[in-house]
Amino acid sequence: MNTLAARMAGFVGPLMRNRRTALRILAGGLYAAGLSQAAVAQVAHDAQSAQTVQSAPSSQASAPDDAAQSLPTVQTSLQRGSFMPYKQINQVLLALKTDGEGLFVSRLRIRPSDKGQPLPPNIRLALMTDERTINIPVDAEGRFELPTFPKEEAKDMELGSNVPKGTTGIQLRIDLTTPPDQLDMATVRRVVKVGQHLRDELLPWYVRWLVPQIDGVTVCSARPDWQLGWAENGQNWVLPLPADASAKEPDTEKDKPSRPCTVLTGQEQFPDRARLLSPAADQPKLYIRLRQTRPS
């Protein structure tokens, strides 16, 4: 159609002194070629626009150079639906916030789909509806936070970005809010109970895959010197905790060995008041113990 339109526009060009007559001729020729009414209208519009540009006063063509260089900055537009529907993410974040008993905090991060590639520069995120756009700040490492909304308000929201679809993904990680020096067996048991209740009973089946199955707390540090301590019958008890060779620290870089870790599942025969002890100079880091679905 473009070739035909160019030929017809070239034929009509000399007739543009009588613009109405020229457009009638152009339209008649295109109808004869079997083009649709919408296509004819577009070609006629292009021909008229071209003539308007050609007939502009010469004074505009001689505008100052500095005015011609004042062009707007080109920005990649945000695309709605770059990721999963936001209502699913919102359901998980809302459940953690309202029913997680303050035990959990969500960590969101954009990751490249190809782990060997860096993140694209100047990533932009926004929550988008037909009526509004809420910009979401993203730091240089791809980390960001998302607000939560009532389910009815979030049902039509989409999380959009300015990166090509399929080149990045969102990583949702759930961490513990309890500091290592405040971890006791009562907290370990609450973490397992509340975590499993959230996933298996409060969240609908279609978002459960976003929430890990929690089976305990993993404790990792540079040296395997963890202990549990508690008072009983006027005596102070201290029990060393063994390292778990199957436990891997989640923050371990690829192709590097993990720091030593131990695991507490809450099923141990220790009292609730038994507290984690560790040297002040070597504070451990705590992680949610994920259910092992295959051998490590």
PDB file of C-alpha atoms in Angstrom:
ATOM      1  CA  MET A   1       0.000   0.000   0.000  1.00  0.00           C
ATOM      2  CA  ASN A   2       2.893   2.367   0.723  1.00  0.00           C
ATOM      3  CA  THR A   3       4.192   2.117  -2.863  1.00  0.00           C
ATOM      4  CA  LEU A   4       0.755   2.703  -4.323  1.00  0.00           C
ATOM      5  CA  ALA A   5       0.140   5.627  -1.988  1.00  0.00           C
ATOM      6  CA  ALA A   6       3.446   7.216  -2.981  1.00  0.00           C
ATOM      7  CA  ARG A   7       2.572   6.960  -6.658  1.00  0.00           C
ATOM      8  CA  MET A   8      -0.883   8.406  -6.142  1.00  0.00           C
ATOM      9  CA  ALA A   9       0.456  11.188  -3.951  1.00  0.00           C
ATOM     10  CA  GLY A  10       3.026  12.032  -6.650  1.00  0.00           C
ATOM     11  CA  PHE A  11       0.267  12.208  -9.232  1.00  0.00           C
ATOM     12  CA  VAL A  12      -1.880  14.402  -7.060  1.00  0.00           C
ATOM     13  CA  GLY A  13       0.973  16.685  -5.945  1.00  0.00           C
ATOM     14  CA  PRO A  14       0.751  19.054  -8.910  1.00  0.00           C
ATOM     15  CA  LEU A  15      -2.990  19.398  -8.319  1.00  0.00           C
ATOM     16  CA  MET A  16      -2.628  20.500  -4.702  1.00  0.00           C
ATOM     17  CA  ARG A  17      -3.431  24.072  -5.591  1.00  0.00           C
ATOM     18  CA  ASN A  18      -7.008  22.778  -5.556  1.00  0.00           C
ATOM     19  CA  ARG A  19      -6.636  20.576  -2.463  1.00  0.00           C
ATOM     20  CA  ARG A  20     -10.213  19.269  -2.364  1.00  0.00           C
ATOM     21  CA  THR A  21     -10.106  18.110  -5.990  1.00  0.00           C
ATOM     22  CA  ALA A  22      -6.753  16.399  -5.472  1.00  0.00           C
ATOM     23  CA  LEU A  23      -7.933  14.440  -2.458  1.00  0.00           C
ATOM     24  CA  ARG A  24     -11.023  13.245  -4.351  1.00  0.00           C
ATOM     25  CA  ILE A  25      -8.816  11.937  -7.161  1.00  0.00           C
ATOM     26  CA  LEU A  26      -6.500  10.238  -4.687  1.00  0.00           C
ATOM     27  CA  ALA A  27      -9.370   8.559  -2.829  1.00  0.00           C
ATOM     28  CA  GLY A  28     -10.978   7.359  -6.035  1.00  0.00           C
ATOM     29  CA  GLY A  29      -7.766   5.748  -7.215  1.00  0.00           C
ATOM     30  CA  LEU A  30      -7.203   3.917  -3.952  1.00  0.00           C
ATOM     31  CA  TYR A  31     -10.771   2.608  -3.815  1.00  0.00           C
ATOM     32  CA  ALA A  32     -10.231   1.244  -7.273  1.00  0.00           C
ATOM     33  CA  ALA A  33      -7.118  -0.546  -6.014  1.00  0.00           C
ATOM     34  CA  GLY A  34      -9.275  -2.398  -3.481  1.00  0.00           C
ATOM     35  CA  LEU A  35      -8.048  -0.667  -0.314  1.00  0.00           C
ATOM     36  CA  SER A  36     -10.261  -0.289   2.724  1.00  0.00           C
ATOM     37  CA  GLN A  37     -11.878   2.974   3.703  1.00  0.00           C
ATOM     38  CA  ALA A  38      -9.535   3.297   6.716  1.00  0.00           C
ATOM     39  CA  ALA A  39      -6.467   2.819   4.496  1.00  0.00           C
ATOM     40  CA  VAL A  40      -7.755   5.390   2.022  1.00  0.00           C
ATOM     41  CA  ALA A  41      -8.323   7.905   4.792  1.00  0.00           C
ATOM     42  CA  GLN A  42      -4.781   7.396   6.087  1.00  0.00           C
ATOM     43  CA  VAL A  43      -3.176   7.865   2.678  1.00  0.00           C
ATOM     44  CA  ALA A  44      -5.219  10.986   2.052  1.00  0.00           C
ATOM     45  CA  HIS A  45      -4.199  12.376   5.416  1.00  0.00           C
ATOM     46  CA  ASP A  46      -0.504  11.675   4.640  1.00  0.00           C
ATOM     47  CA  ALA A  47      -0.739  13.398   1.283  1.00  0.00           C
ATOM     48  CA  GLN A  48      -2.397  16.460   2.769  1.00  0.00           C
ATOM     49  CA  SER A  49       0.173  16.614   5.582  1.00  0.00           C
ATOM     50  CA  ALA A  50       3.020  16.427   3.085  1.00  0.00           C
ATOM     51  CA  GLN A  51       1.567  19.316   1.097  1.00  0.00           C
ATOM     52  CA  THR A  52       1.137  21.369   4.280  1.00  0.00           C
ATOM     53  CA  VAL A  53       4.826  20.912   5.082  1.00  0.00           C
ATOM     54  CA  GLN A  54       5.878  21.811   1.538  1.00  0.00           C
ATOM     55  CA  SER A  55       3.780  24.966   1.526  1.00  0.00           C
ATOM     56  CA  ALA A  56       5.032  26.259   4.922  1.00  0.00           C
ATOM     57  CA  PRO A  57       6.424  29.802   4.791  1.00  0.00           C
ATOM     58  CA  SER A  58      10.115  30.021   4.060  1.00  0.00           C
ATOM     59  CA  SER A  59      10.598  32.073   7.238  1.00  0.00           C
ATOM     60  CA  GLN A  60      10.029  28.913   9.324  1.00  0.00           C
ATOM     61  CA  ALA A  61      12.685  27.019   7.399  1.00  0.00           C
ATOM     62  CA  SER A  62      15.208  29.692   8.289  1.00  0.00           C
ATOM     63  CA  ALA A  63      14.630  29.454  12.084  1.00  0.00           C
ATOM     64  CA  PRO A  64      17.755  29.865  14.258  1.00  0.00           C
ATOM     65  CA  ASP A  65      19.954  26.782  14.747  1.00  0.00           C
ATOM     66  CA  ASP A  66      19.632  26.918  18.541  1.00  0.00           C
ATOM     67  CA  ALA A  67      15.857  26.578  18.289  1.00  0.00           C
ATOM     68  CA  ALA A  68      16.225  23.504  16.037  1.00  0.00           C
ATOM     69  CA  GLN A  69      18.484  21.855  18.642  1.00  0.00           C
ATOM     70  CA  SER A  70      15.977  22.301  21.509  1.00  0.00           C
ATOM     71  CA  LEU A  71      14.612  18.761  21.201  1.00  0.00           C
ATOM     72  CA  PRO A  72      12.869  16.914  24.034  1.00  0.00           C
ATOM     73  CA  THR A  73      14.806  14.155  25.819  1.00  0.00           C
ATOM     74  CA  VAL A  74      13.876  10.743  24.474  1.00  0.00           C
ATOM     75  CA  GLN A  75      12.699   8.336  27.213  1.00  0.00           C
ATOM     76  CA  THR A  76      11.631   4.725  26.917  1.00  0.00           C
ATOM     77  CA  SER A  77       7.952   4.567  27.769  1.00  0.00           C
ATOM     78  CA  LEU A  78       6.625   2.367  30.532  1.00  0.00           C
ATOM     79  CA  GLN A  79       4.846  -0.773  29.400  1.00  0.00           C
ATOM     80  CA  ARG A  80       1.942  -2.085  31.421  1.00  0.00           C
ATOM     81  CA  GLY A  81       1.884  -5.746  32.268  1.00  0.00           C
ATOM     82  CA  SER A  82       5.671  -6.184  32.133  1.00  0.00           C
ATOM     83  CA  PHE A  83       5.394  -8.644  35.021  1.00  0.00           C
ATOM     84  CA  MET A  84       2.662 -10.744  36.644  1.00  0.00           C
ATOM     85  CA  PRO A  85      -0.651  -9.089  37.596  1.00  0.00           C
ATOM     86  CA  TYR A  86      -0.010  -6.888  40.606  1.00  0.00           C
ATOM     87  CA  LYS A  87      -2.982  -8.285  42.517  1.00  0.00           C
ATOM     88  CA  GLN A  88      -0.992 -11.495  43.066  1.00  0.00           C
ATOM     89  CA  ILE A  89       2.045  -9.716  44.487  1.00  0.00           C
ATOM     90  CA  ASN A  90      -0.220  -7.474  46.549  1.00  0.00           C
ATOM     91  CA  GLN A  91      -1.973 -10.506  48.093  1.00  0.00           C
ATOM     92  CA  VAL A  92       1.340 -11.936  49.292  1.00  0.00           C
ATOM     93  CA  LEU A  93       2.695  -8.637  50.629  1.00  0.00           C
ATOM     94  CA  LEU A  94      -0.616  -7.859  52.327  1.00  0.00           C
ATOM     95  CA  ALA A  95      -0.726 -11.275  54.019  1.00  0.00           C
ATOM     96  CA  LEU A  96       2.836 -10.895  55.297  1.00  0.00           C
ATOM     97  CA  LYS A  97       2.003  -7.443  56.625  1.00  0.00           C
ATOM     98  CA  THR A  98      -1.320  -8.210  58.292  1.00  0.00           C
ATOM     99  CA  ASP A  99      -1.001 -11.871  59.293  1.00  0.00           C
ATOM    100  CA  GLY A 100       2.739 -12.402  59.593  1.00  0.00           C
ATOM    101  CA  GLU A 101       2.790 -11.283  63.254  1.00  0.00           C
ATOM    102  CA  GLY A 102       5.744  -9.011  62.521  1.00  0.00           C
ATOM    103  CA  LEU A 103       8.059 -11.980  61.928  1.00  0.00           C
ATOM    104  CA  PHE A 104       8.746 -11.434  58.238  1.00  0.00           C
ATOM    105  CA  VAL A 105       9.910  -8.702  55.895  1.00  0.00           C
ATOM    106  CA  SER A 106       9.761  -8.868  52.098  1.00  0.00           C
ATOM    107  CA  ARG A 107      12.786  -8.069  49.917  1.00  0.00           C
ATOM    108  CA  LEU A 108      12.055  -7.268  46.271  1.00  0.00           C
ATOM    109  CA  ARG A 109      14.672  -7.057  43.575  1.00  0.00           C
ATOM    110  CA  ILE A 110      14.839  -6.964  39.781  1.00  0.00           C
ATOM    111  CA  ARG A 111      17.148  -9.604  38.354  1.00  0.00           C
ATOM    112  CA  PRO A 112      18.247 -10.121  34.735  1.00  0.00           C
ATOM    113  CA  SER A 113      16.686 -13.217  33.175  1.00  0.00           C
ATOM    114  CA  ASP A 114      20.148 -14.157  31.917  1.00  0.00           C
ATOM    115  CA  LYS A 115      22.268 -14.362  35.072  1.00  0.00           C
ATOM    116  CA  GLY A 116      25.381 -13.643  33.044  1.00  0.00           C
ATOM    117  CA  GLN A 117      24.100 -10.230  31.970  1.00  0.00           C
ATOM    118  CA  PRO A 118      24.051  -6.986  33.984  1.00  0.00           C
ATOM    119  CA  LEU A 119      20.865  -5.109  34.774  1.00  0.00           C
ATOM    120  CA  PRO A 120      19.782  -2.563  32.169  1.00  0.00           C
ATOM    121  CA  PRO A 121      20.608   1.029  33.190  1.00  0.00           C
ATOM    122  CA  ASN A 122      17.989   3.539  34.376  1.00  0.00           C
ATOM    123  CA  ILE A 123      15.309   0.994  35.228  1.00  0.00           C
ATOM    124  CA  ARG A 124      11.920   2.519  35.908  1.00  0.00           C
ATOM    125  CA  LEU A 125       8.978   0.836  37.622  1.00  0.00           C
ATOM    126  CA  ALA A 126       5.434   2.043  38.175  1.00  0.00           C
ATOM    127  CA  LEU A 127       2.109   0.737  39.369  1.00  0.00           C
ATOM    128  CA  MET A 128      -0.367   1.624  36.638  1.00  0.00           C
ATOM    129  CA  THR A 129      -4.120   1.797  36.175  1.00  0.00           C
ATOM    130  CA  ASP A 130      -6.273   3.607  33.645  1.00  0.00           C
ATOM    131  CA  GLU A 131      -6.577   6.545  36.053  1.00  0.00           C
ATOM    132  CA  ARG A 132      -3.148   6.908  37.692  1.00  0.00           C
ATOM    133  CA  THR A 133       0.533   5.980  37.735  1.00  0.00           C
ATOM    134  CA  ILE A 134       2.533   5.453  40.933  1.00  0.00           C
ATOM    135  CA  ASN A 135       6.290   5.620  40.384  1.00  0.00           C
ATOM    136  CA  ILE A 136       8.384   3.040  42.282  1.00  0.00           C
ATOM    137  CA  PRO A 137      12.032   4.011  43.027  1.00  0.00           C
ATOM    138  CA  VAL A 138      14.644   1.396  42.070  1.00  0.00           C
ATOM    139  CA  ASP A 139      18.220   1.569  43.381  1.00  0.00           C
ATOM    140  CA  ALA A 140      21.386   0.736  41.445  1.00  0.00           C
ATOM    141  CA  GLU A 141      21.267  -2.898  42.624  1.00  0.00           C
ATOM    142  CA  GLY A 142      17.680  -3.358  41.430  1.00  0.00           C
ATOM    143  CA  ARG A 143      16.152  -3.260  44.921  1.00  0.00           C
ATOM    144  CA  PHE A 144      12.766  -1.651  45.479  1.00  0.00           C
ATOM    145  CA  GLU A 145       9.731  -1.646  47.767  1.00  0.00           C
ATOM    146  CA  LEU A 146       6.071  -1.942  46.850  1.00  0.00           C
ATOM    147  CA  PRO A 147       3.076  -0.481  48.684  1.00  0.00           C
ATOM    148  CA  THR A 148       0.094  -2.638  49.603  1.00  0.00           C
ATOM    149  CA  PHE A 149      -3.557  -1.919  48.876  1.00  0.00           C
ATOM    150  CA  PRO A 150      -6.936  -3.407  49.760  1.00  0.00           C
ATOM    151  CA  LYS A 151      -7.668  -6.341  47.445  1.00  0.00           C
ATOM    152  CA  GLU A 152     -10.474  -4.527  45.626  1.00  0.00           C
ATOM    153  CA  GLU A 153      -8.262  -1.522  44.909  1.00  0.00           C
ATOM    154  CA  ALA A 154      -5.343  -3.605  43.633  1.00  0.00           C
ATOM    155  CA  LYS A 155      -7.304  -5.926  41.328  1.00  0.00           C
ATOM    156  CA  ASP A 156      -6.851  -3.720  38.220  1.00  0.00           C
ATOM    157  CA  MET A 157      -3.270  -2.581  38.915  1.00  0.00           C
ATOM    158  CA  GLU A 158      -0.373  -3.619  36.728  1.00  0.00           C
ATOM    159  CA  LEU A 159       3.337  -3.369  37.441  1.00  0.00           C
ATOM    160  CA  GLY A 160       4.956  -1.759  34.422  1.00  0.00           C
ATOM    161  CA  SER A 161       8.570  -1.080  33.520  1.00  0.00           C
ATOM    162  CA  ASN A 162      10.678   0.454  30.769  1.00  0.00           C
ATOM    163  CA  VAL A 163      12.706  -2.702  30.104  1.00  0.00           C
ATOM    164  CA  PRO A 164      11.839  -5.153  27.303  1.00  0.00           C
ATOM    165  CA  LYS A 165       9.501  -7.901  28.448  1.00  0.00           C
ATOM    166  CA  GLY A 166      11.261 -11.144  29.266  1.00  0.00           C
ATOM    167  CA  THR A 167      14.702  -9.621  29.910  1.00  0.00           C
ATOM    168  CA  THR A 168      14.240  -9.260  33.665  1.00  0.00           C
ATOM    169  CA  GLY A 169      12.253 -10.847  36.461  1.00  0.00           C
ATOM    170  CA  ILE A 170      11.262 -10.017  40.021  1.00  0.00           C
ATOM    171  CA  GLN A 171      12.830 -11.853  42.932  1.00  0.00           C
ATOM    172  CA  LEU A 172      10.724 -11.948  46.099  1.00  0.00           C
ATOM    173  CA  ARG A 173      12.631 -12.992  49.172  1.00  0.00           C
ATOM    174  CA  ILE A 174      11.199 -13.255  52.673  1.00  0.00           C
ATOM    175  CA  ASP A 175      13.578 -12.537  55.555  1.00  0.00           C
ATOM    176  CA  LEU A 176      13.233 -12.620  59.317  1.00  0.00           C
ATOM    177  CA  THR A 177      12.876  -9.465  61.396  1.00  0.00           C
ATOM    178  CA  THR A 178      14.332 -11.081  64.544  1.00  0.00           C
ATOM    179  CA  PRO A 179      17.947 -10.058  65.323  1.00  0.00           C
ATOM    180  CA  PRO A 180      20.327 -13.013  65.906  1.00  0.00           C
ATOM    181  CA  ASP A 181      20.893 -12.146  69.567  1.00  0.00           C
ATOM    182  CA  GLN A 182      17.126 -12.296  70.206  1.00  0.00           C
ATOM    183  CA  LEU A 183      16.424 -15.627  68.546  1.00  0.00           C
ATOM    184  CA  ASP A 184      15.068 -18.261  70.906  1.00  0.00           C
ATOM    185  CA  MET A 185      13.263 -21.542  70.390  1.00  0.00           C
ATOM    186  CA  ALA A 186       9.857 -19.934  70.965  1.00  0.00           C
ATOM    187  CA  THR A 187      10.520 -17.598  68.010  1.00  0.00           C
ATOM    188  CA  VAL A 188      11.711 -20.475  65.815  1.00  0.00           C
ATOM    189  CA  ARG A 189       8.471 -22.340  66.491  1.00  0.00           C
ATOM    190  CA  ARG A 190       6.376 -19.232  65.765  1.00  0.00           C
ATOM    191  CA  VAL A 191       8.197 -18.670  62.478  1.00  0.00           C
ATOM    192  CA  VAL A 192       7.394 -22.205  61.304  1.00  0.00           C
ATOM    193  CA  LYS A 193       3.788 -22.163  62.519  1.00  0.00           C
ATOM    194  CA  VAL A 194       2.887 -18.692  61.165  1.00  0.00           C
ATOM    195  CA  GLY A 195       4.743 -19.244  57.894  1.00  0.00           C
ATOM    196  CA  GLN A 196       2.977 -22.508  57.146  1.00  0.00           C
ATOM    197  CA  HIS A 197      -0.388 -21.036  58.182  1.00  0.00           C
ATOM    198  CA  LEU A 198       0.091 -18.102  55.812  1.00  0.00           C
ATOM    199  CA  ARG A 199       0.988 -20.259  52.851  1.00  0.00           C
ATOM    200  CA  ASP A 200      -1.328 -23.209  53.298  1.00  0.00           C
ATOM    201  CA  GLU A 201      -4.445 -21.576  54.754  1.00  0.00           C
ATOM    202  CA  LEU A 202      -4.570 -17.817  54.129  1.00  0.00           C
ATOM    203  CA  LEU A 203      -3.238 -17.486  50.590  1.00  0.00           C
ATOM    204  CA  PRO A 204      -5.186 -18.779  47.547  1.00  0.00           C
ATOM    205  CA  TRP A 205      -3.609 -21.644  45.646  1.00  0.00           C
ATOM    206  CA  TYR A 206      -2.625 -19.535  42.642  1.00  0.00           C
ATOM    207  CA  VAL A 207      -0.174 -17.369  44.626  1.00  0.00           C
ATOM    208  CA  ARG A 208       1.264 -20.000  46.970  1.00  0.00           C
ATOM    209  CA  TRP A 209       4.154 -20.567  44.577  1.00  0.00           C
ATOM    210  CA  LEU A 210       5.392 -17.057  45.486  1.00  0.00           C
ATOM    211  CA  VAL A 211       5.764 -17.977  49.163  1.00  0.00           C
ATOM    212  CA  PRO A 212       8.364 -20.550  50.225  1.00  0.00           C
ATOM    213  CA  GLN A 213       7.497 -23.498  52.434  1.00  0.00           C
ATOM    214  CA  ILE A 214       9.095 -22.669  55.792  1.00  0.00           C
ATOM    215  CA  ASP A 215      10.575 -25.477  57.863  1.00  0.00           C
ATOM    216  CA  GLY A 216      12.745 -23.602  60.335  1.00  0.00           C
ATOM    217  CA  VAL A 217      15.539 -21.063  60.725  1.00  0.00           C
ATOM    218  CA  THR A 218      19.042 -21.353  59.245  1.00  0.00           C
ATOM    219  CA  VAL A 219      21.909 -19.758  61.191  1.00  0.00           C
ATOM    220  CA  CYS A 220      25.167 -19.011  59.322  1.00  0.00           C
ATOM    221  CA  SER A 221      28.441 -17.399  60.395  1.00  0.00           C
ATOM    222  CA  ALA A 222      32.143 -17.440  59.640  1.00  0.00           C
ATOM    223  CA  ARG A 223      32.816 -20.010  62.372  1.00  0.00           C
ATOM    224  CA  PRO A 224      30.626 -22.895  63.572  1.00  0.00           C
ATOM    225  CA  ASP A 225      30.518 -21.850  67.206  1.00  0.00           C
ATOM    226  CA  TRP A 226      26.777 -21.510  67.895  1.00  0.00           C
ATOM    227  CA  GLN A 227      25.242 -22.442  71.212  1.00  0.00           C
ATOM    228  CA  LEU A 228      21.866 -22.471  72.903  1.00  0.00           C
ATOM    229  CA  GLY A 229      21.711 -21.243  76.476  1.00  0.00           C
ATOM    230  CA  TRP A 230      18.946 -21.244  79.108  1.00  0.00           C
ATOM    231  CA  ALA A 231      18.431 -21.330  82.861  1.00  0.00           C
ATOM    232  CA  GLU A 232      16.712 -24.292  84.499  1.00  0.00           C
ATOM    233  CA  ASN A 233      16.360 -25.268  88.155  1.00  0.00           C
ATOM    234  CA  GLY A 234      18.875 -22.658  89.220  1.00  0.00           C
ATOM    235  CA  GLN A 235      21.471 -23.830  86.701  1.00  0.00           C
ATOM    236  CA  ASN A 236      22.642 -22.308  83.419  1.00  0.00           C
ATOM    237  CA  TRP A 237      22.677 -24.756  80.560  1.00  0.00           C
ATOM    238  CA  VAL A 238      24.743 -24.299  77.391  1.00  0.00           C
ATOM    239  CA  LEU A 239      24.410 -26.654  74.445  1.00  0.00           C
ATOM    240  CA  PRO A 240      26.641 -26.489  71.307  1.00  0.00           C
ATOM    241  CA  LEU A 241      24.816 -26.706  67.984  1.00  0.00           C
ATOM    242  CA  PRO A 242      26.279 -28.914  65.226  1.00  0.00           C
ATOM    243  CA  ALA A 243      26.947 -27.649  61.701  1.00  0.00           C
ATOM    244  CA  ASP A 244      24.586 -28.938  59.008  1.00  0.00           C
ATOM    245  CA  ALA A 245      26.556 -29.962  55.915  1.00  0.00           C
ATOM    246  CA  SER A 246      23.409 -29.822  53.767  1.00  0.00           C
ATOM    247  CA  ALA A 247      22.600 -26.207  54.700  1.00  0.00           C
ATOM    248  CA  LYS A 248      23.802 -23.537  52.274  1.00  0.00           C
ATOM    249  CA  GLU A 249      23.824 -19.825  53.015  1.00  0.00           C
ATOM    250  CA  PRO A 250      21.498 -18.095  50.493  1.00  0.00           C
ATOM    251  CA  ASP A 251      23.845 -15.109  50.087  1.00  0.00           C
ATOM    252  CA  THR A 252      26.733 -17.308  48.930  1.00  0.00           C
ATOM    253  CA  GLU A 253      28.131 -16.184  45.585  1.00  0.00           C
ATOM    254  CA  LYS A 254      28.034 -18.635  42.728  1.00  0.00           C
ATOM    255  CA  ASP A 255      30.972 -21.066  42.598  1.00  0.00           C
ATOM    256  CA  LYS A 256      32.086 -20.114  46.133  1.00  0.00           C
ATOM    257  CA  PRO A 257      31.788 -22.287  49.249  1.00  0.00           C
ATOM    258  CA  SER A 258      29.105 -21.486  51.785  1.00  0.00           C
ATOM    259  CA  ARG A 259      29.885 -20.326  55.293  1.00  0.00           C
ATOM    260  CA  PRO A 260      29.113 -22.907  58.008  1.00  0.00           C
ATOM    261  CA  CYS A 261      25.423 -23.111  58.953  1.00  0.00           C
ATOM    262  CA  THR A 262      23.214 -24.827  61.477  1.00  0.00           C
ATOM    263  CA  VAL A 263      19.458 -25.387  61.347  1.00  0.00           C
ATOM    264  CA  LEU A 264      16.716 -25.098  63.973  1.00  0.00           C
ATOM    265  CA  THR A 265      13.367 -26.612  62.990  1.00  0.00           C
ATOM    266  CA  GLY A 266      11.467 -26.016  66.236  1.00  0.00           C
ATOM    267  CA  GLN A 267      11.087 -29.766  66.788  1.00  0.00           C
ATOM    268  CA  GLU A 268      14.187 -29.975  68.959  1.00  0.00           C
ATOM    269  CA  GLN A 269      13.682 -30.948  72.602  1.00  0.00           C
ATOM    270  CA  PHE A 270      14.816 -27.582  73.933  1.00  0.00           C
ATOM    271  CA  PRO A 271      12.686 -25.219  76.025  1.00  0.00           C
ATOM    272  CA  ASP A 272      11.114 -22.132  74.434  1.00  0.00           C
ATOM    273  CA  ARG A 273      13.421 -19.863  76.465  1.00  0.00           C
ATOM    274  CA  ALA A 274      16.593 -21.428  75.006  1.00  0.00           C
ATOM    275  CA  ARG A 275      18.356 -18.537  73.275  1.00  0.00           C
ATOM    276  CA  LEU A 276      20.963 -18.510  70.515  1.00  0.00           C
ATOM    277  CA  LEU A 277      24.433 -17.602  71.818  1.00  0.00           C
ATOM    278  CA  SER A 278      27.266 -16.445  69.609  1.00  0.00           C
ATOM    279  CA  PRO A 279      30.465 -14.422  70.106  1.00  0.00           C
ATOM    280  CA  ALA A 280      29.857 -10.674  69.771  1.00  0.00           C
ATOM    281  CA  ALA A 281      32.685 -10.391  67.252  1.00  0.00           C
ATOM    282  CA  ASP A 282      31.119 -12.970  64.965  1.00  0.00           C
ATOM    283  CA  GLN A 283      27.380 -12.355  64.897  1.00  0.00           C
ATOM    284  CA  PRO A 284      25.594 -14.904  62.690  1.00  0.00           C
ATOM    285  CA  LYS A 285      23.016 -14.146  60.036  1.00  0.00           C
ATOM    286  CA  LEU A 286      19.545 -15.664  60.076  1.00  0.00           C
ATOM    287  CA  TYR A 287      17.581 -17.038  57.127  1.00  0.00           C
ATOM    288  CA  ILE A 288      14.288 -18.803  56.658  1.00  0.00           C
ATOM    289  CA  ARG A 289      14.858 -22.531  56.301  1.00  0.00           C
ATOM    290  CA  LEU A 290      13.180 -23.580  53.072  1.00  0.00           C
ATOM    291  CA  ARG A 291      11.680 -27.015  52.647  1.00  0.00           C
ATOM    292  CA  GLN A 292      14.069 -29.314  50.840  1.00  0.00           C
ATOM    293  CA  THR A 293      12.285 -30.667  47.746  1.00  0.00           C
ATOM    294  CA  ARG A 294      15.343 -32.415  46.321  1.00  0.00           C
ATOM    295  CA  PRO A 295      18.807 -33.456  47.576  1.00  0.00           C
ATOM    296  CA  SER A 296      21.214 -30.541  48.076  1.00  0.00           C
TER     297      SER A 296
END
